[in-house]
Amino acid sequence: SIKDRAKHVMLVDLARNYVNRVCHPSTVKVDRLMRIDRFSHVQHLTSEVSGLLRPECTRWDTVRSIFPAGTVSGAPKIRAVELIYDLEQEKRETYAGAAGWFAYDVVRDEDAGNGVALDEGQMDTCIAIRTILVKDDVAYLQADGGIVFDSKKTEEWMETTNKLAADLRCIEVAEQYYRDVRARKGKPVQEIIEEERRRKGDKFYRLQTMSAGA
């Protein structure tokens, strides 16, 4: 839609600004613009921004510059984050943060005879969305809708629930697999279900879903 394209262009511009803070300005470029990626329950417009890191900057500088990403905070970022803090009733916790891996290059200190880790390794991170947190047998799901001036609440709500659909399906498949395994041991499925409800309570089947919008 026109709204989605306009919002995406704004976010690409934000990403360029974030990357520009830590990279040589002449190397910052948009490698891919508004490609449609299709998934099981949603479609996304995706773009890619890259740049050559300045020698005085580290990978940690890139994390500080980029996160929280504009796609989950809004713009202007500082004011948007203030509004999120004031308006959202649930803490985001790990949701919309940075998840990934960080590697270290290790060299040998010939004088000390020990390996010394240097902050020169590779890293790869992503935004922690479409994730499930399981604690005390309760699955916590979070999703968001990007609110702009001409947003319609019914459409934003539909977008949010669609984003949750894949995670919900994963849980359904996992539960069915668990029941099937137990059933193969000679117990009827219904008996397994009632047994688990008695043992763990109804919360074992109750998904606590939370939606957060920026």
PDB file of C-alpha atoms in Angstrom:
ATOM      1  CA  SER A   1       0.000   0.000   0.000  1.00  0.00           C
ATOM      2  CA  ILE A   2       0.990   3.660  -0.296  1.00  0.00           C
ATOM      3  CA  LYS A   3       1.131   3.892   3.489  1.00  0.00           C
ATOM      4  CA  ASP A   4       3.454   0.887   3.806  1.00  0.00           C
ATOM      5  CA  ARG A   5       5.776   2.184   1.106  1.00  0.00           C
ATOM      6  CA  ALA A   6       5.940   5.654   2.666  1.00  0.00           C
ATOM      7  CA  LYS A   7       6.669   4.190   6.093  1.00  0.00           C
ATOM      8  CA  HIS A   8       9.338   1.920   4.669  1.00  0.00           C
ATOM      9  CA  VAL A   9      11.122   4.753   2.842  1.00  0.00           C
ATOM     10  CA  MET A  10      11.224   6.690   6.119  1.00  0.00           C
ATOM     11  CA  LEU A  11      12.742   3.677   7.897  1.00  0.00           C
ATOM     12  CA  VAL A  12      15.362   3.197   5.193  1.00  0.00           C
ATOM     13  CA  ASP A  13      16.347   6.833   5.627  1.00  0.00           C
ATOM     14  CA  LEU A  14      16.647   6.273   9.371  1.00  0.00           C
ATOM     15  CA  ALA A  15      18.845   3.229   8.771  1.00  0.00           C
ATOM     16  CA  ARG A  16      21.132   5.252   6.518  1.00  0.00           C
ATOM     17  CA  ASN A  17      21.528   7.814   9.281  1.00  0.00           C
ATOM     18  CA  TYR A  18      22.361   5.131  11.857  1.00  0.00           C
ATOM     19  CA  VAL A  19      24.958   3.527   9.593  1.00  0.00           C
ATOM     20  CA  ASN A  20      26.385   6.899   8.603  1.00  0.00           C
ATOM     21  CA  ARG A  21      27.286   7.620  12.242  1.00  0.00           C
ATOM     22  CA  VAL A  22      29.862   4.833  12.346  1.00  0.00           C
ATOM     23  CA  CYS A  23      30.858   4.388   8.689  1.00  0.00           C
ATOM     24  CA  HIS A  24      32.663   6.427   6.048  1.00  0.00           C
ATOM     25  CA  PRO A  25      29.849   8.583   4.590  1.00  0.00           C
ATOM     26  CA  SER A  26      30.985   7.946   1.027  1.00  0.00           C
ATOM     27  CA  THR A  27      30.556   4.181   1.496  1.00  0.00           C
ATOM     28  CA  VAL A  28      27.012   4.213   2.906  1.00  0.00           C
ATOM     29  CA  LYS A  29      24.557   2.924   0.325  1.00  0.00           C
ATOM     30  CA  VAL A  30      21.229   1.158  -0.084  1.00  0.00           C
ATOM     31  CA  ASP A  31      22.068  -2.226  -1.604  1.00  0.00           C
ATOM     32  CA  ARG A  32      18.477  -3.386  -1.883  1.00  0.00           C
ATOM     33  CA  LEU A  33      15.275  -1.363  -1.753  1.00  0.00           C
ATOM     34  CA  MET A  34      11.762  -2.601  -1.001  1.00  0.00           C
ATOM     35  CA  ARG A  35      12.014  -6.247  -1.927  1.00  0.00           C
ATOM     36  CA  ILE A  36       8.938  -8.260  -0.994  1.00  0.00           C
ATOM     37  CA  ASP A  37       9.716 -11.231   1.250  1.00  0.00           C
ATOM     38  CA  ARG A  38       6.884 -13.713   1.741  1.00  0.00           C
ATOM     39  CA  PHE A  39       6.518 -15.852   4.840  1.00  0.00           C
ATOM     40  CA  SER A  40       3.884 -18.292   6.043  1.00  0.00           C
ATOM     41  CA  HIS A  41       1.561 -15.697   7.580  1.00  0.00           C
ATOM     42  CA  VAL A  42       2.869 -12.264   6.560  1.00  0.00           C
ATOM     43  CA  GLN A  43       4.702 -10.376   3.828  1.00  0.00           C
ATOM     44  CA  HIS A  44       7.460  -7.840   4.447  1.00  0.00           C
ATOM     45  CA  LEU A  45       9.106  -5.054   2.508  1.00  0.00           C
ATOM     46  CA  THR A  46      12.851  -5.446   3.062  1.00  0.00           C
ATOM     47  CA  SER A  47      15.788  -3.219   2.255  1.00  0.00           C
ATOM     48  CA  GLU A  48      19.513  -3.468   2.949  1.00  0.00           C
ATOM     49  CA  VAL A  49      21.866  -0.636   3.929  1.00  0.00           C
ATOM     50  CA  SER A  50      25.642  -1.084   4.171  1.00  0.00           C
ATOM     51  CA  GLY A  51      28.773   0.919   4.829  1.00  0.00           C
ATOM     52  CA  LEU A  52      32.504   0.581   5.595  1.00  0.00           C
ATOM     53  CA  LEU A  53      33.187   0.953   9.326  1.00  0.00           C
ATOM     54  CA  ARG A  54      35.436   3.844  10.284  1.00  0.00           C
ATOM     55  CA  PRO A  55      38.715   2.717  11.929  1.00  0.00           C
ATOM     56  CA  GLU A  56      37.982   4.535  15.198  1.00  0.00           C
ATOM     57  CA  CYS A  57      34.622   2.766  15.565  1.00  0.00           C
ATOM     58  CA  THR A  58      34.016  -0.721  16.894  1.00  0.00           C
ATOM     59  CA  ARG A  59      31.202  -3.160  16.304  1.00  0.00           C
ATOM     60  CA  TRP A  60      29.814  -2.125  19.689  1.00  0.00           C
ATOM     61  CA  ASP A  61      29.502   1.387  18.326  1.00  0.00           C
ATOM     62  CA  THR A  62      27.332   0.009  15.531  1.00  0.00           C
ATOM     63  CA  VAL A  63      25.035  -1.701  18.047  1.00  0.00           C
ATOM     64  CA  ARG A  64      24.721   1.503  20.059  1.00  0.00           C
ATOM     65  CA  SER A  65      24.024   3.492  16.901  1.00  0.00           C
ATOM     66  CA  ILE A  66      21.414   1.182  15.409  1.00  0.00           C
ATOM     67  CA  PHE A  67      19.485  -0.215  18.383  1.00  0.00           C
ATOM     68  CA  PRO A  68      16.690   0.176  19.155  1.00  0.00           C
ATOM     69  CA  ALA A  69      16.016  -0.001  15.442  1.00  0.00           C
ATOM     70  CA  GLY A  70      13.671   2.525  13.891  1.00  0.00           C
ATOM     71  CA  THR A  71      11.346  -0.257  12.752  1.00  0.00           C
ATOM     72  CA  VAL A  72      10.413  -0.969  16.376  1.00  0.00           C
ATOM     73  CA  SER A  73      10.908   2.453  17.948  1.00  0.00           C
ATOM     74  CA  GLY A  74       9.643   5.028  15.468  1.00  0.00           C
ATOM     75  CA  ALA A  75      10.894   8.481  14.574  1.00  0.00           C
ATOM     76  CA  PRO A  76      12.258  10.764  15.780  1.00  0.00           C
ATOM     77  CA  LYS A  77      13.802   7.994  17.865  1.00  0.00           C
ATOM     78  CA  ILE A  78      14.434   9.767  21.168  1.00  0.00           C
ATOM     79  CA  ARG A  79      10.916  11.188  21.383  1.00  0.00           C
ATOM     80  CA  ALA A  80       9.379   7.937  20.138  1.00  0.00           C
ATOM     81  CA  VAL A  81      11.164   5.938  22.839  1.00  0.00           C
ATOM     82  CA  GLU A  82       9.933   8.411  25.465  1.00  0.00           C
ATOM     83  CA  LEU A  83       6.352   7.896  24.277  1.00  0.00           C
ATOM     84  CA  ILE A  84       6.782   4.120  24.294  1.00  0.00           C
ATOM     85  CA  TYR A  85       8.043   4.291  27.872  1.00  0.00           C
ATOM     86  CA  ASP A  86       5.046   6.394  28.923  1.00  0.00           C
ATOM     87  CA  LEU A  87       2.279   4.636  26.981  1.00  0.00           C
ATOM     88  CA  GLU A  88       3.046   0.928  26.778  1.00  0.00           C
ATOM     89  CA  GLN A  89       1.651  -0.970  29.743  1.00  0.00           C
ATOM     90  CA  GLU A  90       3.933  -3.989  29.392  1.00  0.00           C
ATOM     91  CA  LYS A  91       7.717  -3.992  29.365  1.00  0.00           C
ATOM     92  CA  ARG A  92       9.173  -5.251  26.115  1.00  0.00           C
ATOM     93  CA  GLU A  93      11.916  -7.181  27.934  1.00  0.00           C
ATOM     94  CA  THR A  94      13.965  -8.975  25.242  1.00  0.00           C
ATOM     95  CA  TYR A  95      11.398  -8.239  22.541  1.00  0.00           C
ATOM     96  CA  ALA A  96      12.695  -5.936  19.774  1.00  0.00           C
ATOM     97  CA  GLY A  97      16.207  -6.004  21.208  1.00  0.00           C
ATOM     98  CA  ALA A  98      19.377  -7.319  19.567  1.00  0.00           C
ATOM     99  CA  ALA A  99      19.845 -11.091  19.396  1.00  0.00           C
ATOM    100  CA  GLY A 100      22.833 -12.709  17.725  1.00  0.00           C
ATOM    101  CA  TRP A 101      26.395 -13.879  18.105  1.00  0.00           C
ATOM    102  CA  PHE A 102      29.715 -12.121  18.678  1.00  0.00           C
ATOM    103  CA  ALA A 103      33.079 -13.703  17.854  1.00  0.00           C
ATOM    104  CA  TYR A 104      36.537 -12.713  19.072  1.00  0.00           C
ATOM    105  CA  ASP A 105      39.852 -13.031  17.296  1.00  0.00           C
ATOM    106  CA  VAL A 106      42.452 -14.417  19.694  1.00  0.00           C
ATOM    107  CA  VAL A 107      46.188 -13.797  19.381  1.00  0.00           C
ATOM    108  CA  ARG A 108      49.045 -15.230  21.395  1.00  0.00           C
ATOM    109  CA  ASP A 109      50.774 -12.932  23.847  1.00  0.00           C
ATOM    110  CA  GLU A 110      54.337 -14.249  23.533  1.00  0.00           C
ATOM    111  CA  ASP A 111      55.503 -12.494  26.695  1.00  0.00           C
ATOM    112  CA  ALA A 112      52.706 -13.710  28.961  1.00  0.00           C
ATOM    113  CA  GLY A 113      52.128 -16.985  27.139  1.00  0.00           C
ATOM    114  CA  ASN A 114      48.391 -16.503  27.199  1.00  0.00           C
ATOM    115  CA  GLY A 115      45.730 -16.012  24.581  1.00  0.00           C
ATOM    116  CA  VAL A 116      44.365 -12.471  24.499  1.00  0.00           C
ATOM    117  CA  ALA A 117      40.912 -11.803  23.101  1.00  0.00           C
ATOM    118  CA  LEU A 118      40.739  -8.798  20.804  1.00  0.00           C
ATOM    119  CA  ASP A 119      37.579  -6.946  19.852  1.00  0.00           C
ATOM    120  CA  GLU A 120      38.146  -7.493  16.145  1.00  0.00           C
ATOM    121  CA  GLY A 121      35.940 -10.487  15.432  1.00  0.00           C
ATOM    122  CA  GLN A 122      32.763 -10.922  13.424  1.00  0.00           C
ATOM    123  CA  MET A 123      29.211 -10.464  14.636  1.00  0.00           C
ATOM    124  CA  ASP A 124      25.723 -11.022  13.309  1.00  0.00           C
ATOM    125  CA  THR A 125      22.604  -9.725  15.037  1.00  0.00           C
ATOM    126  CA  CYS A 126      18.940  -9.399  14.292  1.00  0.00           C
ATOM    127  CA  ILE A 127      15.919  -7.764  15.875  1.00  0.00           C
ATOM    128  CA  ALA A 128      14.287 -10.098  18.395  1.00  0.00           C
ATOM    129  CA  ILE A 129      10.811 -10.303  16.892  1.00  0.00           C
ATOM    130  CA  ARG A 130       8.786 -13.416  15.991  1.00  0.00           C
ATOM    131  CA  THR A 131      10.210 -14.933  19.161  1.00  0.00           C
ATOM    132  CA  ILE A 132       8.743 -17.031  21.960  1.00  0.00           C
ATOM    133  CA  LEU A 133       9.823 -16.799  25.598  1.00  0.00           C
ATOM    134  CA  VAL A 134       8.874 -19.827  27.689  1.00  0.00           C
ATOM    135  CA  LYS A 135       9.007 -19.492  31.474  1.00  0.00           C
ATOM    136  CA  ASP A 136       7.370 -21.733  34.064  1.00  0.00           C
ATOM    137  CA  ASP A 137       5.453 -23.559  31.312  1.00  0.00           C
ATOM    138  CA  VAL A 138       3.897 -20.343  29.999  1.00  0.00           C
ATOM    139  CA  ALA A 139       4.692 -19.126  26.481  1.00  0.00           C
ATOM    140  CA  TYR A 140       4.946 -15.354  26.112  1.00  0.00           C
ATOM    141  CA  LEU A 141       4.442 -13.889  22.639  1.00  0.00           C
ATOM    142  CA  GLN A 142       4.796 -10.278  21.577  1.00  0.00           C
ATOM    143  CA  ALA A 143       4.078  -8.488  18.321  1.00  0.00           C
ATOM    144  CA  ASP A 144       3.804  -4.889  17.208  1.00  0.00           C
ATOM    145  CA  GLY A 145       2.104  -2.614  14.744  1.00  0.00           C
ATOM    146  CA  GLY A 146       3.771   0.485  13.333  1.00  0.00           C
ATOM    147  CA  ILE A 147       1.527   3.444  14.145  1.00  0.00           C
ATOM    148  CA  VAL A 148       1.678   6.432  11.799  1.00  0.00           C
ATOM    149  CA  PHE A 149      -0.567   9.459  11.218  1.00  0.00           C
ATOM    150  CA  ASP A 150      -3.072   7.716   8.957  1.00  0.00           C
ATOM    151  CA  SER A 151      -3.069   4.291  10.637  1.00  0.00           C
ATOM    152  CA  LYS A 152      -6.386   2.479  10.997  1.00  0.00           C
ATOM    153  CA  LYS A 153      -6.766   0.595  14.257  1.00  0.00           C
ATOM    154  CA  THR A 154      -8.505  -2.414  12.690  1.00  0.00           C
ATOM    155  CA  GLU A 155      -5.718  -2.842  10.129  1.00  0.00           C
ATOM    156  CA  GLU A 156      -2.996  -2.447  12.760  1.00  0.00           C
ATOM    157  CA  TRP A 157      -4.694  -5.013  14.978  1.00  0.00           C
ATOM    158  CA  MET A 158      -4.964  -7.443  12.063  1.00  0.00           C
ATOM    159  CA  GLU A 159      -1.270  -6.927  11.269  1.00  0.00           C
ATOM    160  CA  THR A 160      -0.339  -7.614  14.883  1.00  0.00           C
ATOM    161  CA  THR A 161      -2.367 -10.830  15.100  1.00  0.00           C
ATOM    162  CA  ASN A 162      -1.010 -12.025  11.749  1.00  0.00           C
ATOM    163  CA  LYS A 163       2.516 -11.570  13.075  1.00  0.00           C
ATOM    164  CA  LEU A 164       1.646 -13.783  16.046  1.00  0.00           C
ATOM    165  CA  ALA A 165       0.054 -16.486  13.907  1.00  0.00           C
ATOM    166  CA  ALA A 166       3.283 -18.265  12.952  1.00  0.00           C
ATOM    167  CA  ASP A 167       4.437 -18.498  16.582  1.00  0.00           C
ATOM    168  CA  LEU A 168       1.047 -19.796  17.652  1.00  0.00           C
ATOM    169  CA  ARG A 169       1.208 -22.415  14.909  1.00  0.00           C
ATOM    170  CA  CYS A 170       4.650 -23.517  16.122  1.00  0.00           C
ATOM    171  CA  ILE A 171       3.264 -24.076  19.595  1.00  0.00           C
ATOM    172  CA  GLU A 172       0.291 -26.012  18.230  1.00  0.00           C
ATOM    173  CA  VAL A 173       2.586 -28.295  16.219  1.00  0.00           C
ATOM    174  CA  ALA A 174       4.895 -28.839  19.203  1.00  0.00           C
ATOM    175  CA  GLU A 175       1.984 -29.689  21.488  1.00  0.00           C
ATOM    176  CA  GLN A 176       0.526 -32.092  18.943  1.00  0.00           C
ATOM    177  CA  TYR A 177       3.900 -33.800  18.545  1.00  0.00           C
ATOM    178  CA  TYR A 178       4.170 -34.143  22.308  1.00  0.00           C
ATOM    179  CA  ARG A 179       0.706 -35.693  22.504  1.00  0.00           C
ATOM    180  CA  ASP A 180       1.476 -38.055  19.639  1.00  0.00           C
ATOM    181  CA  VAL A 181       4.656 -39.266  21.341  1.00  0.00           C
ATOM    182  CA  ARG A 182       2.812 -39.858  24.585  1.00  0.00           C
ATOM    183  CA  ALA A 183      -0.044 -41.540  22.736  1.00  0.00           C
ATOM    184  CA  ARG A 184       2.366 -44.010  21.163  1.00  0.00           C
ATOM    185  CA  LYS A 185       3.195 -45.165  24.667  1.00  0.00           C
ATOM    186  CA  GLY A 186      -0.303 -46.534  25.016  1.00  0.00           C
ATOM    187  CA  LYS A 187      -2.285 -43.677  26.543  1.00  0.00           C
ATOM    188  CA  PRO A 188      -5.274 -42.054  24.824  1.00  0.00           C
ATOM    189  CA  VAL A 189      -4.626 -38.454  23.786  1.00  0.00           C
ATOM    190  CA  GLN A 190      -7.529 -37.115  25.874  1.00  0.00           C
ATOM    191  CA  GLU A 191      -6.155 -38.875  28.929  1.00  0.00           C
ATOM    192  CA  ILE A 192      -2.786 -37.229  28.304  1.00  0.00           C
ATOM    193  CA  ILE A 193      -4.404 -33.792  28.029  1.00  0.00           C
ATOM    194  CA  GLU A 194      -6.376 -34.173  31.254  1.00  0.00           C
ATOM    195  CA  GLU A 195      -3.344 -35.571  33.034  1.00  0.00           C
ATOM    196  CA  GLU A 196      -1.258 -32.555  32.082  1.00  0.00           C
ATOM    197  CA  ARG A 197      -3.994 -30.142  33.111  1.00  0.00           C
ATOM    198  CA  ARG A 198      -4.245 -31.759  36.532  1.00  0.00           C
ATOM    199  CA  ARG A 199      -0.482 -31.774  36.959  1.00  0.00           C
ATOM    200  CA  LYS A 200       0.349 -28.271  35.724  1.00  0.00           C
ATOM    201  CA  GLY A 201      -2.942 -26.434  35.745  1.00  0.00           C
ATOM    202  CA  ASP A 202      -4.742 -24.632  32.941  1.00  0.00           C
ATOM    203  CA  LYS A 203      -1.806 -22.267  32.434  1.00  0.00           C
ATOM    204  CA  PHE A 204      -0.088 -25.092  30.562  1.00  0.00           C
ATOM    205  CA  TYR A 205      -2.487 -24.417  27.685  1.00  0.00           C
ATOM    206  CA  ARG A 206      -3.085 -20.713  28.192  1.00  0.00           C
ATOM    207  CA  LEU A 207      -0.871 -18.529  26.034  1.00  0.00           C
ATOM    208  CA  GLN A 208      -0.297 -15.119  27.527  1.00  0.00           C
ATOM    209  CA  THR A 209      -0.118 -12.924  24.471  1.00  0.00           C
ATOM    210  CA  MET A 210       0.939  -9.332  24.622  1.00  0.00           C
ATOM    211  CA  SER A 211       0.976  -6.792  21.831  1.00  0.00           C
ATOM    212  CA  ALA A 212       3.250  -3.763  21.855  1.00  0.00           C
ATOM    213  CA  GLY A 213       3.036  -0.994  19.302  1.00  0.00           C
ATOM    214  CA  ALA A 214       5.459   1.750  18.426  1.00  0.00           C
TER     215      ALA A 214
END
